[in-house]
mmCIF file of C-alpha atoms and ligand atoms in Angstrom:
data_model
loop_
_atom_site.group_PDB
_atom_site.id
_atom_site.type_symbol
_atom_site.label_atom_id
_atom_site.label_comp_id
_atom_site.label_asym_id
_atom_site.label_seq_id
_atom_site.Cartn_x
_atom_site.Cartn_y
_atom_site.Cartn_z
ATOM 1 C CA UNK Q 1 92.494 -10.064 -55.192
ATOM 2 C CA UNK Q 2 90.707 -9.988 -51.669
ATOM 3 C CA UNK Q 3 93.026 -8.112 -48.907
ATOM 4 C CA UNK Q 4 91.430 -10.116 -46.227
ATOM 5 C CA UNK Q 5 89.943 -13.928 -45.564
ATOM 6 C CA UNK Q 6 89.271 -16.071 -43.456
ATOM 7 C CA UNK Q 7 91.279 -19.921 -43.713
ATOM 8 C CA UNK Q 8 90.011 -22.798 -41.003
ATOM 9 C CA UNK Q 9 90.486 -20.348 -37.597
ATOM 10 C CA UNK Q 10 93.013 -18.268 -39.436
ATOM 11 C CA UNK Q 11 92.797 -14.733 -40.788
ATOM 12 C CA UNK Q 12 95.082 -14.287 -43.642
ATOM 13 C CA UNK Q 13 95.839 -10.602 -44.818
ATOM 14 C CA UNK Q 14 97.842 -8.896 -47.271
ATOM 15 C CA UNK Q 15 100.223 -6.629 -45.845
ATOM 16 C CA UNK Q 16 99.878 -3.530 -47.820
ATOM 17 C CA UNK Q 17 102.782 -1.578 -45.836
ATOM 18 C CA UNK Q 18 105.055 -3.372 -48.633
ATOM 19 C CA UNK Q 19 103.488 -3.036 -51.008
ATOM 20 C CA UNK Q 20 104.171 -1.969 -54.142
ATOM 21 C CA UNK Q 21 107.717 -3.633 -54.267
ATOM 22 C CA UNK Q 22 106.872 -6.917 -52.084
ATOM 23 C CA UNK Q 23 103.668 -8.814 -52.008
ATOM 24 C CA UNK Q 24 103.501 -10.498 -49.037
ATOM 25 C CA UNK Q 25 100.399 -12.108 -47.198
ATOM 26 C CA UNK Q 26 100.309 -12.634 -43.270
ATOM 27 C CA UNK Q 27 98.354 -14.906 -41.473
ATOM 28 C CA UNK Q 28 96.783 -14.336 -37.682
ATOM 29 C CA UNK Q 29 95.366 -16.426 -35.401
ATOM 30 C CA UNK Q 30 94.935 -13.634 -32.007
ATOM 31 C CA UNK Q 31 92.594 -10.700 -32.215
ATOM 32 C CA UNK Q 32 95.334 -8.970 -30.835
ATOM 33 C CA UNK Q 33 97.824 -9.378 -33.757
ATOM 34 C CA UNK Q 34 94.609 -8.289 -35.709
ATOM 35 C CA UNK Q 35 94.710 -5.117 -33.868
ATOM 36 C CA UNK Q 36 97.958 -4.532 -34.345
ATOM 37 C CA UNK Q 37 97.566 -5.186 -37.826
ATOM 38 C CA UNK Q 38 94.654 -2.404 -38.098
ATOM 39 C CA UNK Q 39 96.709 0.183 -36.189
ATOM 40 C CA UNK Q 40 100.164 -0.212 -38.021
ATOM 41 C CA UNK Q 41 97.802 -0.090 -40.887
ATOM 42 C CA UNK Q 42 98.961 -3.646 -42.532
ATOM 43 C CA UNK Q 43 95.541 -2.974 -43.620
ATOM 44 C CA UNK Q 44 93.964 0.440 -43.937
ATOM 45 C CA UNK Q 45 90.979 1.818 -45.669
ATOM 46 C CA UNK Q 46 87.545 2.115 -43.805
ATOM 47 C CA UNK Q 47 85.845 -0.968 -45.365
ATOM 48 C CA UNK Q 48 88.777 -2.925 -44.790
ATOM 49 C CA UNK Q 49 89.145 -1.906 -41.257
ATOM 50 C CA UNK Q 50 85.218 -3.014 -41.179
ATOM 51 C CA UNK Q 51 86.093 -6.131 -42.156
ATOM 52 C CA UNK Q 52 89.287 -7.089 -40.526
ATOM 53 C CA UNK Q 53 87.674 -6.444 -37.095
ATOM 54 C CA UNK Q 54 84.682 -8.850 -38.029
ATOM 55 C CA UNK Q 55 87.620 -11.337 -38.707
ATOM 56 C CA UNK Q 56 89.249 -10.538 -35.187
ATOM 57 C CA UNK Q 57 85.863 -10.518 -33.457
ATOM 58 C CA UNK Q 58 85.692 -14.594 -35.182
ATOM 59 C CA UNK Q 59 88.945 -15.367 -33.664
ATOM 60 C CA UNK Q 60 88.617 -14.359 -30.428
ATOM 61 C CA UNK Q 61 85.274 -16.869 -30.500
ATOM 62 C CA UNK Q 62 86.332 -19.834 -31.898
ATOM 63 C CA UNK Q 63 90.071 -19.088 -30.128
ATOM 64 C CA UNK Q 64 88.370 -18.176 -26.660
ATOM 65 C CA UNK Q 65 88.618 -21.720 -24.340
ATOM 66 C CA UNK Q 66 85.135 -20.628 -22.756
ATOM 67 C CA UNK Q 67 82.354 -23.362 -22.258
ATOM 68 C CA UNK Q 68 79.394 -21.299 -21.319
ATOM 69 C CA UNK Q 69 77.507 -18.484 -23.510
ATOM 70 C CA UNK Q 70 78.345 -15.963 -20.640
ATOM 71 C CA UNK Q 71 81.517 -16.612 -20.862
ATOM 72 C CA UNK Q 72 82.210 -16.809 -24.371
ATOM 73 C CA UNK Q 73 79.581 -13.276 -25.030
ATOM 74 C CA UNK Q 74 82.272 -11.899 -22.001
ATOM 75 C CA UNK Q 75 85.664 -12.940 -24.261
ATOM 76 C CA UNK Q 76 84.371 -11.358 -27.397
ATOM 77 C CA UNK Q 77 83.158 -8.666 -25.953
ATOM 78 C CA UNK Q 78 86.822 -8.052 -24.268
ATOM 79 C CA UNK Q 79 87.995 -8.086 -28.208
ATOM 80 C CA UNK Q 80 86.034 -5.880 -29.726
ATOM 81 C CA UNK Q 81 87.271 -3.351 -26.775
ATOM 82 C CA UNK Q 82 90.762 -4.373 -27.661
ATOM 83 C CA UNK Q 83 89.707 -3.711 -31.709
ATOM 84 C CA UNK Q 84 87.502 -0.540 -30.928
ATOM 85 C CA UNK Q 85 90.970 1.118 -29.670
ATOM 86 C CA UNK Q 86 92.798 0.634 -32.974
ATOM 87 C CA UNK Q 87 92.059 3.605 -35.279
ATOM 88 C CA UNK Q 88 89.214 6.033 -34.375
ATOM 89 C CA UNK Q 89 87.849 7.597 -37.612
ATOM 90 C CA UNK Q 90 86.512 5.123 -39.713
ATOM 91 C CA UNK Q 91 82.365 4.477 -38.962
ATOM 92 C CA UNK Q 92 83.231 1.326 -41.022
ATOM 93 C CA UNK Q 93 85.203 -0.133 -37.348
ATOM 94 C CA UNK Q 94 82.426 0.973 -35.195
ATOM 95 C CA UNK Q 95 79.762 0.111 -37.717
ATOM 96 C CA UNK Q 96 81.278 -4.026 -37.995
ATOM 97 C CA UNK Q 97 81.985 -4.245 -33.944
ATOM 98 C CA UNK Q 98 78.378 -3.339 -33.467
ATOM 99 C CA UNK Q 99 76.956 -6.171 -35.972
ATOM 100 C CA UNK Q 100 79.341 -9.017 -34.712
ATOM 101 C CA UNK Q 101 78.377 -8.448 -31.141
ATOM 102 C CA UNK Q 102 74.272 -8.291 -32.283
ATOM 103 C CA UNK Q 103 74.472 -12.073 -33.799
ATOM 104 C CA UNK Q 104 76.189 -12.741 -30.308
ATOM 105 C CA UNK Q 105 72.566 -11.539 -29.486
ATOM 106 C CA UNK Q 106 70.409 -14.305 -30.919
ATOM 107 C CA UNK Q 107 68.559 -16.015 -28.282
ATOM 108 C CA UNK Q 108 68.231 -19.259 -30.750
ATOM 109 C CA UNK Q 109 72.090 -19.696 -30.798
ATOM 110 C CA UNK Q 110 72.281 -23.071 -28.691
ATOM 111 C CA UNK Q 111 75.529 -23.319 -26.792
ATOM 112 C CA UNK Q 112 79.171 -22.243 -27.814
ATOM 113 C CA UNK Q 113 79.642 -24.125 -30.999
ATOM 114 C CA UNK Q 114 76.608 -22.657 -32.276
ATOM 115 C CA UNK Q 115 77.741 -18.903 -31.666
ATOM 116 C CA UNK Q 116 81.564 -19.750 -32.722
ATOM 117 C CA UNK Q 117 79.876 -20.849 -36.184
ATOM 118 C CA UNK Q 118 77.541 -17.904 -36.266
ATOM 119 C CA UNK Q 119 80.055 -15.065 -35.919
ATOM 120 C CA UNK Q 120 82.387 -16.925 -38.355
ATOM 121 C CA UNK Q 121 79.592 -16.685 -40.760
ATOM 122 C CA UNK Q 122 78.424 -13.153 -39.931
ATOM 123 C CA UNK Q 123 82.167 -12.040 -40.724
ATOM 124 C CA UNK Q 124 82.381 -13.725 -44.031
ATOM 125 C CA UNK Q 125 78.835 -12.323 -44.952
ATOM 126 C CA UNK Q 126 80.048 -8.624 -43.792
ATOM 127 C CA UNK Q 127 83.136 -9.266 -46.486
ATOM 128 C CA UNK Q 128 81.028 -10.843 -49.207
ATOM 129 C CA UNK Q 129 78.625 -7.753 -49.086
ATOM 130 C CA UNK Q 130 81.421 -5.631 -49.153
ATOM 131 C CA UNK Q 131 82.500 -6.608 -52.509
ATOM 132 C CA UNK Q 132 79.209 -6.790 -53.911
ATOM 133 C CA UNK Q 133 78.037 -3.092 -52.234
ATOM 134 C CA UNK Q 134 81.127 -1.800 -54.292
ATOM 135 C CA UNK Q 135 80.174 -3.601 -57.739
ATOM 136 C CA UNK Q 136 76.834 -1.530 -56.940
ATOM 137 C CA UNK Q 137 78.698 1.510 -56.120
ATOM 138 C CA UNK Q 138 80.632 1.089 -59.289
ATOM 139 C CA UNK Q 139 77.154 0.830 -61.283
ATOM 140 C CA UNK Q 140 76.034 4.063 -59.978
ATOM 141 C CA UNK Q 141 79.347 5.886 -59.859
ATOM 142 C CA UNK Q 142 80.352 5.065 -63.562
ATOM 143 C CA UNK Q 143 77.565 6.841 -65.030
ATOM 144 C CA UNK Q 144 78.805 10.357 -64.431
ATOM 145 C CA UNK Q 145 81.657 9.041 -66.271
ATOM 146 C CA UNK Q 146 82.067 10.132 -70.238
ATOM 147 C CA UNK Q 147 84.234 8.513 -72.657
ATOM 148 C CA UNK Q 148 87.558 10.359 -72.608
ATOM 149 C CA UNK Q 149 86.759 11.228 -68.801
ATOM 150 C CA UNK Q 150 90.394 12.520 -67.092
ATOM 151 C CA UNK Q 151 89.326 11.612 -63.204
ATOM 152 C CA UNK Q 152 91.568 12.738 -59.653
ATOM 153 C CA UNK Q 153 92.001 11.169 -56.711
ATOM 154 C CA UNK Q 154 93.027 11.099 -53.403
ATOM 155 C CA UNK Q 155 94.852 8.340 -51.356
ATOM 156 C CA UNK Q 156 93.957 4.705 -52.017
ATOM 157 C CA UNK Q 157 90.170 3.728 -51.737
ATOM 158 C CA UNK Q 158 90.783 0.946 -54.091
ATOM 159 C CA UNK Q 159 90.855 -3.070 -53.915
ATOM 160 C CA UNK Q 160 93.153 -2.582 -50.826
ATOM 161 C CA UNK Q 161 90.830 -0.325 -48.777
ATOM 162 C CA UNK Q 162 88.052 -2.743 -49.037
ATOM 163 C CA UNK Q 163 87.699 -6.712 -49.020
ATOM 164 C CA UNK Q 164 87.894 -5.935 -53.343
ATOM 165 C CA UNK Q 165 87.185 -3.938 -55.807
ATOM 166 C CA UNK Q 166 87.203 -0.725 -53.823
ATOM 167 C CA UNK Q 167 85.050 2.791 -53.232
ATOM 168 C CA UNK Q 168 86.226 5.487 -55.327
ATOM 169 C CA UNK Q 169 88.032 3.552 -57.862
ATOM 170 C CA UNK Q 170 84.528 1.114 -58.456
ATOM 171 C CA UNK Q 171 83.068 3.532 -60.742
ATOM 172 C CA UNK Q 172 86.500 4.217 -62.779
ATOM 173 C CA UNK Q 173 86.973 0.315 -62.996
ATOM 174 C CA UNK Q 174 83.313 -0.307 -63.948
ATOM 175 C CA UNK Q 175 83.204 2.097 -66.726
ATOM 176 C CA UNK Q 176 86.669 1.085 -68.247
ATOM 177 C CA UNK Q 177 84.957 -2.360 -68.143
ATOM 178 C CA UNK Q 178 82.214 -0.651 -70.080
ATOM 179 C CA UNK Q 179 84.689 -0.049 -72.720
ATOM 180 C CA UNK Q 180 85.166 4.039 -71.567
ATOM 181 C CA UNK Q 181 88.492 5.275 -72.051
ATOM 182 C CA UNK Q 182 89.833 6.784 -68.713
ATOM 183 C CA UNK Q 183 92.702 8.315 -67.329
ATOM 184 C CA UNK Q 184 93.260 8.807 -63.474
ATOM 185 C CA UNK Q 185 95.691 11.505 -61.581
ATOM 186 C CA UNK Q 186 96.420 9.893 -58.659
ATOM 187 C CA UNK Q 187 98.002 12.156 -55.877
ATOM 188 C CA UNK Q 188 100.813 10.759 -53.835
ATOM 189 C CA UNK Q 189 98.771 11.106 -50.606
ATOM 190 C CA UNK Q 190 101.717 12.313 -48.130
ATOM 191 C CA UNK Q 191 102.794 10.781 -45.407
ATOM 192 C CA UNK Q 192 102.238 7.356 -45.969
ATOM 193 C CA UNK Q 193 101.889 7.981 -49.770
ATOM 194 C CA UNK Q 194 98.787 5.426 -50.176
ATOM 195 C CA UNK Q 195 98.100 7.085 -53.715
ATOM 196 C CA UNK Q 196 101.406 6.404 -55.237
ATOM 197 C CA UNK Q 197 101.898 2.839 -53.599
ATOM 198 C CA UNK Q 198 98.725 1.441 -53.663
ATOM 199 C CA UNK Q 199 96.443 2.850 -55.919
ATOM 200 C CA UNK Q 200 99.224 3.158 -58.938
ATOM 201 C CA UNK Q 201 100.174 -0.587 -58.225
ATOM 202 C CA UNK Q 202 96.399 -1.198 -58.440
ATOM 203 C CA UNK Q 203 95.512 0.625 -62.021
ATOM 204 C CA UNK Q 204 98.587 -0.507 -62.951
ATOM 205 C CA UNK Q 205 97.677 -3.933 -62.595
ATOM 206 C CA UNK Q 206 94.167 -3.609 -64.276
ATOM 207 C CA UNK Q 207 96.157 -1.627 -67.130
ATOM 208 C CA UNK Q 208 93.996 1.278 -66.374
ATOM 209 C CA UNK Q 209 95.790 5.025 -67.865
ATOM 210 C CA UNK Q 210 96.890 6.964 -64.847
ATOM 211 C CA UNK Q 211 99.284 9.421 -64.148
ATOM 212 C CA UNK Q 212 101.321 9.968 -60.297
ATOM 213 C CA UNK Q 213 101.493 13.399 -59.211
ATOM 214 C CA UNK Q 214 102.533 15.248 -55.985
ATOM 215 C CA UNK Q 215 100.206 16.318 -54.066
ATOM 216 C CA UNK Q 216 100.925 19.911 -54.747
ATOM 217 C CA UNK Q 217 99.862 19.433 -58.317
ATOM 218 C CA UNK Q 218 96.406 18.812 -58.118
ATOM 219 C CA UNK Q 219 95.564 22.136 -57.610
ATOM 220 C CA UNK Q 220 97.664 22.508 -60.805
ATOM 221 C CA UNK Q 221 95.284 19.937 -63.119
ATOM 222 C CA UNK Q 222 92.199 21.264 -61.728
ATOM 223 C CA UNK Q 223 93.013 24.813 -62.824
ATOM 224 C CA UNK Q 224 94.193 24.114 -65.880
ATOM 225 C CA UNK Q 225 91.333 21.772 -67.173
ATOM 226 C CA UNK Q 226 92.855 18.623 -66.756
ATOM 227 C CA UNK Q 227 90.509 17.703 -64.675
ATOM 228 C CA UNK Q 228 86.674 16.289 -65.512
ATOM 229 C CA UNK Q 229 85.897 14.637 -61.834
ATOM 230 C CA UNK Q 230 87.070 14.311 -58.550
ATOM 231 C CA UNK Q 231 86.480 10.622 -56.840
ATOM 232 C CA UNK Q 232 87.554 10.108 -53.541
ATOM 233 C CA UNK Q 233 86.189 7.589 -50.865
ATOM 234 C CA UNK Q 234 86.070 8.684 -46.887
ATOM 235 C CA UNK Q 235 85.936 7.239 -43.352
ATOM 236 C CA UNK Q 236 83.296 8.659 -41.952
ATOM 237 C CA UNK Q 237 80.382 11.102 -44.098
ATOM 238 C CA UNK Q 238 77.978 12.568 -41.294
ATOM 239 C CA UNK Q 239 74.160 13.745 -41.455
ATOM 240 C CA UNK Q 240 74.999 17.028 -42.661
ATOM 241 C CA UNK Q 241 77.106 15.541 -45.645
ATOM 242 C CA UNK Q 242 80.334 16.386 -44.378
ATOM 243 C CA UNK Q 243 82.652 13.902 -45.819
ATOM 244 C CA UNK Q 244 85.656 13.155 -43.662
ATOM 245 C CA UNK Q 245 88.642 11.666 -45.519
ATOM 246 C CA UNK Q 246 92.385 11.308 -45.827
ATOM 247 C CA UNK Q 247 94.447 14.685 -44.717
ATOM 248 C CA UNK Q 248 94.474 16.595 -48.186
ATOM 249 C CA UNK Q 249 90.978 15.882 -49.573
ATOM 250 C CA UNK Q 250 89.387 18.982 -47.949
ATOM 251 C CA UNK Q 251 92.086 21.435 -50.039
ATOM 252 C CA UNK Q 252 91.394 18.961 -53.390
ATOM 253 C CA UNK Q 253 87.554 19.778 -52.492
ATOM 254 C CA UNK Q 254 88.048 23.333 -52.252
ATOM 255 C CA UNK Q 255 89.909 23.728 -55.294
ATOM 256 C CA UNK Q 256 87.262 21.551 -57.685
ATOM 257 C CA UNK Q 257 85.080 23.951 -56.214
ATOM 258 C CA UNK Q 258 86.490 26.750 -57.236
ATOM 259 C CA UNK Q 259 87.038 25.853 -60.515
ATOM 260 C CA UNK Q 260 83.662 23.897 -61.256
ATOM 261 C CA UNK Q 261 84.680 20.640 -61.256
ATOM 262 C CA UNK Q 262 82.372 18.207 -59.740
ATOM 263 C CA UNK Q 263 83.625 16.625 -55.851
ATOM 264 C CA UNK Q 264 81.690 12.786 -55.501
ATOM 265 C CA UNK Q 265 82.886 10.903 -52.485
ATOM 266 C CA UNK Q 266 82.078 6.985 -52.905
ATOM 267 C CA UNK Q 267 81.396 5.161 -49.889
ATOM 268 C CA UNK Q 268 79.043 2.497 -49.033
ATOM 269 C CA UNK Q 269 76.313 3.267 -46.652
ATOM 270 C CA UNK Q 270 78.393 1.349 -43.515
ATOM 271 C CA UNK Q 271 80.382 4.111 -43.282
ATOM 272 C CA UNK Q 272 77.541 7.097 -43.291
ATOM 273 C CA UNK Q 273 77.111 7.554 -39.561
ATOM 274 C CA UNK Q 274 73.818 9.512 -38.827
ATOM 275 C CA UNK Q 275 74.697 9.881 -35.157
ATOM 276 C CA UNK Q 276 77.223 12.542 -35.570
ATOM 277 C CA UNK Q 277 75.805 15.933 -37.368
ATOM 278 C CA UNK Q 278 78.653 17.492 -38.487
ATOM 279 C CA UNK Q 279 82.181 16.588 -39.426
ATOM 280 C CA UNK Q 280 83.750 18.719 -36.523
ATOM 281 C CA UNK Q 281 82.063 15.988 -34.017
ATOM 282 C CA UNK Q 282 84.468 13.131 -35.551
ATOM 283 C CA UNK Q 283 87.681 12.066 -33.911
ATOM 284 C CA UNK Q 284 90.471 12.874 -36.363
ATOM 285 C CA UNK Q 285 93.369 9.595 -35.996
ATOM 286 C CA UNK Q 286 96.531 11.758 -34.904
ATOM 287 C CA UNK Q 287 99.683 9.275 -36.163
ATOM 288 C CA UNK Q 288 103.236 9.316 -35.223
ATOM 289 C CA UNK Q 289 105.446 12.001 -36.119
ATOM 290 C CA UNK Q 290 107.937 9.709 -38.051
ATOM 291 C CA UNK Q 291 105.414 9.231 -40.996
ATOM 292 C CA UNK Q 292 106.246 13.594 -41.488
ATOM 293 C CA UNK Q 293 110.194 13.368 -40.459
ATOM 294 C CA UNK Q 294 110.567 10.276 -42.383
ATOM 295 C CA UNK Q 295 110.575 9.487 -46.025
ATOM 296 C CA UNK Q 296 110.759 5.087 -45.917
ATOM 297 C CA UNK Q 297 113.210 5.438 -43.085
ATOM 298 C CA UNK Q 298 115.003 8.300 -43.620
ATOM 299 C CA UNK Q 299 115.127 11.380 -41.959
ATOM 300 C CA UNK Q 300 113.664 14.113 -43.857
ATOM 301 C CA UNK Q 301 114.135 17.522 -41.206
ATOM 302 C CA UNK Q 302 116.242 18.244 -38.809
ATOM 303 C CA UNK Q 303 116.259 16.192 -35.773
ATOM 304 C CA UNK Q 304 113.913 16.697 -33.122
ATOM 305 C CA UNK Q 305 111.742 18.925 -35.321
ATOM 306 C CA UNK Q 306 108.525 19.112 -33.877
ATOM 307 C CA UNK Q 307 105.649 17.820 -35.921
ATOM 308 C CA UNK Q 308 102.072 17.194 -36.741
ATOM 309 C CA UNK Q 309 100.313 14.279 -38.626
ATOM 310 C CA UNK Q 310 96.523 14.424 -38.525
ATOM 311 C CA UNK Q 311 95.833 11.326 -40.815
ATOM 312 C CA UNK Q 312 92.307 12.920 -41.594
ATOM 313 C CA UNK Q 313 90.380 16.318 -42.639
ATOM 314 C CA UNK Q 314 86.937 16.958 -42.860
ATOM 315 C CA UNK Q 315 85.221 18.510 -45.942
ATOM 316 C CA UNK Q 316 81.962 20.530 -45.657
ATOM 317 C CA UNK Q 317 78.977 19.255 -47.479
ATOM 318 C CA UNK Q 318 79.350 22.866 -49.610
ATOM 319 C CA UNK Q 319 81.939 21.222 -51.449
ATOM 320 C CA UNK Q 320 80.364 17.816 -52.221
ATOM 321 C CA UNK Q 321 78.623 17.662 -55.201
ATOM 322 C CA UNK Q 322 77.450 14.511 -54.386
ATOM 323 C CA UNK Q 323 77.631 10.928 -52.637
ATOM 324 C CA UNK Q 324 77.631 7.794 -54.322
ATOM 325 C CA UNK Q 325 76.345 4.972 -52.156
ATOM 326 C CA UNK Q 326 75.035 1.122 -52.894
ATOM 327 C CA UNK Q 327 71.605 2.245 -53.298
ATOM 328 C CA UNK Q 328 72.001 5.370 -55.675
ATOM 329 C CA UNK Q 329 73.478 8.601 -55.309
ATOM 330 C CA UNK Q 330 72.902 11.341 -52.618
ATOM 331 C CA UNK Q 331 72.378 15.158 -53.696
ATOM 332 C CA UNK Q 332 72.069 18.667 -51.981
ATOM 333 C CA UNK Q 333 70.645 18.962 -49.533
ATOM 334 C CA UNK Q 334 72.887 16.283 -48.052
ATOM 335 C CA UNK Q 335 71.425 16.098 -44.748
ATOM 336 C CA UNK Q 336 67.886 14.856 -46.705
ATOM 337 C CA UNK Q 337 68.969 12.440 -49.449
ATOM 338 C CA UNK Q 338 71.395 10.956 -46.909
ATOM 339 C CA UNK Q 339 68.737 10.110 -44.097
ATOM 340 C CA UNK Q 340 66.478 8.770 -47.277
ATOM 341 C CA UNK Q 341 69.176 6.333 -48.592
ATOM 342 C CA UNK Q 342 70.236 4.614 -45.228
ATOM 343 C CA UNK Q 343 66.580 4.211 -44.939
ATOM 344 C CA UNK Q 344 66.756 2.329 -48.075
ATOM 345 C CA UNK Q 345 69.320 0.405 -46.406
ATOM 346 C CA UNK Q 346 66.948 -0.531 -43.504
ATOM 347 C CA UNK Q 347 64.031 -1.157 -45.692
HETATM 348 O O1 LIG P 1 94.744 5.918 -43.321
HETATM 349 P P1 LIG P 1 94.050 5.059 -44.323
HETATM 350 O O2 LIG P 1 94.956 4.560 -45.400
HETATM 351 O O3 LIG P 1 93.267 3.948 -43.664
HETATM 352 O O4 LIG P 1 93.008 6.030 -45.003
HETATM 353 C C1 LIG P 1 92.185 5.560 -46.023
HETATM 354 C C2 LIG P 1 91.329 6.613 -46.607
HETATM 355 O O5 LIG P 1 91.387 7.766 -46.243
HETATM 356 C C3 LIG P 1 90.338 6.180 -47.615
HETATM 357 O O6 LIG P 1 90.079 7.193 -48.534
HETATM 358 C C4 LIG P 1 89.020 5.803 -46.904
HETATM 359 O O7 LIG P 1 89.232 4.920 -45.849
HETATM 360 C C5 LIG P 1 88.051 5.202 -47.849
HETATM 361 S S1 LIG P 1 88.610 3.645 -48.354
HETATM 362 C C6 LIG P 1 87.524 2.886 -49.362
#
């Protein structure tokens, strides 16, 4: 199941705001629907985000009527302001806007047609990676899981948040593949309940054990033993480790810590941004106040409550046991293994 792809000058998505009870797929052909797309959250999750931008940034080229380079460099660019605007914490945006417009770059591109075909190709080879970088991830992440392993997470950083396959659910898929018997909690993830829509229609579909609880009960399983690991994937992890996620994975963090139960956040190295040192420095997404007063379109408080809806928290590296990238897994101190992996990466 790929949540994103590109058809002859068309970007087809899945829109995951109907999901679980309707499947239904959308197709674009204006970066600006794509933006739209990324901010009403159509599609959500950091590496899809990545990717869905790449897409847009391919539109706008091979959709743009200009007949010089100049010109054509001058549309695109235009775009990827238009994309950069959409949702401000994921690296994996930033990280996809900044490689598109670097093959825009190459001085051996020869006229329009040429760059038009490049940055197609640069955005399907940004998706393809994705998928693979997560098989990786699931390599890695599946052996710290034991047979019998009960494993929590937080929102959706499945299938849906990526092109496939997904972050934190790689290494649970990988080792049920390996024949492991597993069994996720999966917290509802208030407001826009990602957890219970997305990432139970996902397991459920694979036919992987999981149970849906409220996100006031994970506390709840940790304490009482229910829990072996916590797996949760993240929009932005910083030089100092600090792993900044959906709202709600800091107090899950805490809580495993507390109780001895070991935090990994899974995320491929596109969305480990070096340039910020700690998680404090990273924009947190503030969203509308009708994903808190409204429960799928009806009113939950009293009218004209006042509200906030930070769509993000930040966890300090103190909590995170570890990070489980593409090329192997990142251990205290954070701010060292981290630097060494990404230069892996560049290697
Ligand atoms: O607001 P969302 O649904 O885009 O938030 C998604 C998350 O917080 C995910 O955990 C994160 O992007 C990692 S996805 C592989």
């Amino acid at each position: 199941m790929r949540t994103i792809e590109w058809d002859s000058g068309v970007v087809r998505m899945i829109d995951q705001r109907k999901l679980p009870h309707e499947y239904v797929e959308v197709e674009f052909t204006d970066y600006r629907d794509v933006a739209r797309a990324i901010k009403e959250m159509y599609i959500r999750g950091a590496p899809a985000i990545g990717a869905a931008a790449a897409y847009g940034l391919a539109l706008a080229a091979v959709h743009s009527e200009a007949g010089s380079k100049s010109q054509l460099v001058a549309d695109v660019r235009i775009a990827a302001d238009v994309l950069r605007e959409t949702r401000p914490t994921a690296s994996n945006l930033f990280w996809a806007l900044g490689r598109m417009l670097a093959r825009l770059e190459d001085e051996s591109l020869r006229g329009v047609d040429q760059m038009r075909q490049a940055l197609i190709a640069e955005a399907e080879d940004l998706a393809e990676e994705d998928v693979e970088v997560n098989k990786q991830m699931g390599q890695y992440g599946a052996e710290l899981i034991e047979d019998g392993y009960n494993i929590l997470t937080h929102c959706n950083a499945g299938g849906l948040a990526t092109v496939d396959y997904g972050t934190a659910l790689a290494p649970i898929r990988t080792a049920w593949k390996q024949g492991k018997r597993v069994h996720v909690y999966v917290d509802e993830t208030r407001p826009r309940l990602q957890g219970a829509r997305l990432t139970a229609w996902e397991l459920m579909r694979d036919g992987i054990p999981m149970t849906l609880i409220a996100d006031n009960a994970a506390g709840y399983f940790i304490q009482s033993g229910k829990v072996d690991l916590v797996f949760v994937g993240a929009d932005r992890v910083v030089a100092n480790g600090d792993v900044v996620n959906k709202i709600g994975t800091y107090k899950v963090a805490v809580v495993a810590g507390e109780n001895g139960i070991p935090f990994y956040a899974v995320v491929p190295t596109s969305t480990i941004d070096l340039s910020v040192e700690s998680g404090d420095q990273v924009p947190i997404e503030e969203r509308d106040a009708e994903e808190v007063t409204h429960v799928r379109g009806q009113l939950i408080g009293p009218e004209g409550v006042r509200v906030a809806n930070p769509a993000f928290d930040v966890t300090p590296h103190r909590y995170v046991t570890g990070i489980i990238t593409e090329h192997g897994i990142a251990y205290p101190p954070l701010a060292k293994s981290l630097r060494a992996l990404c230069a892996t990466k560049k290697g």
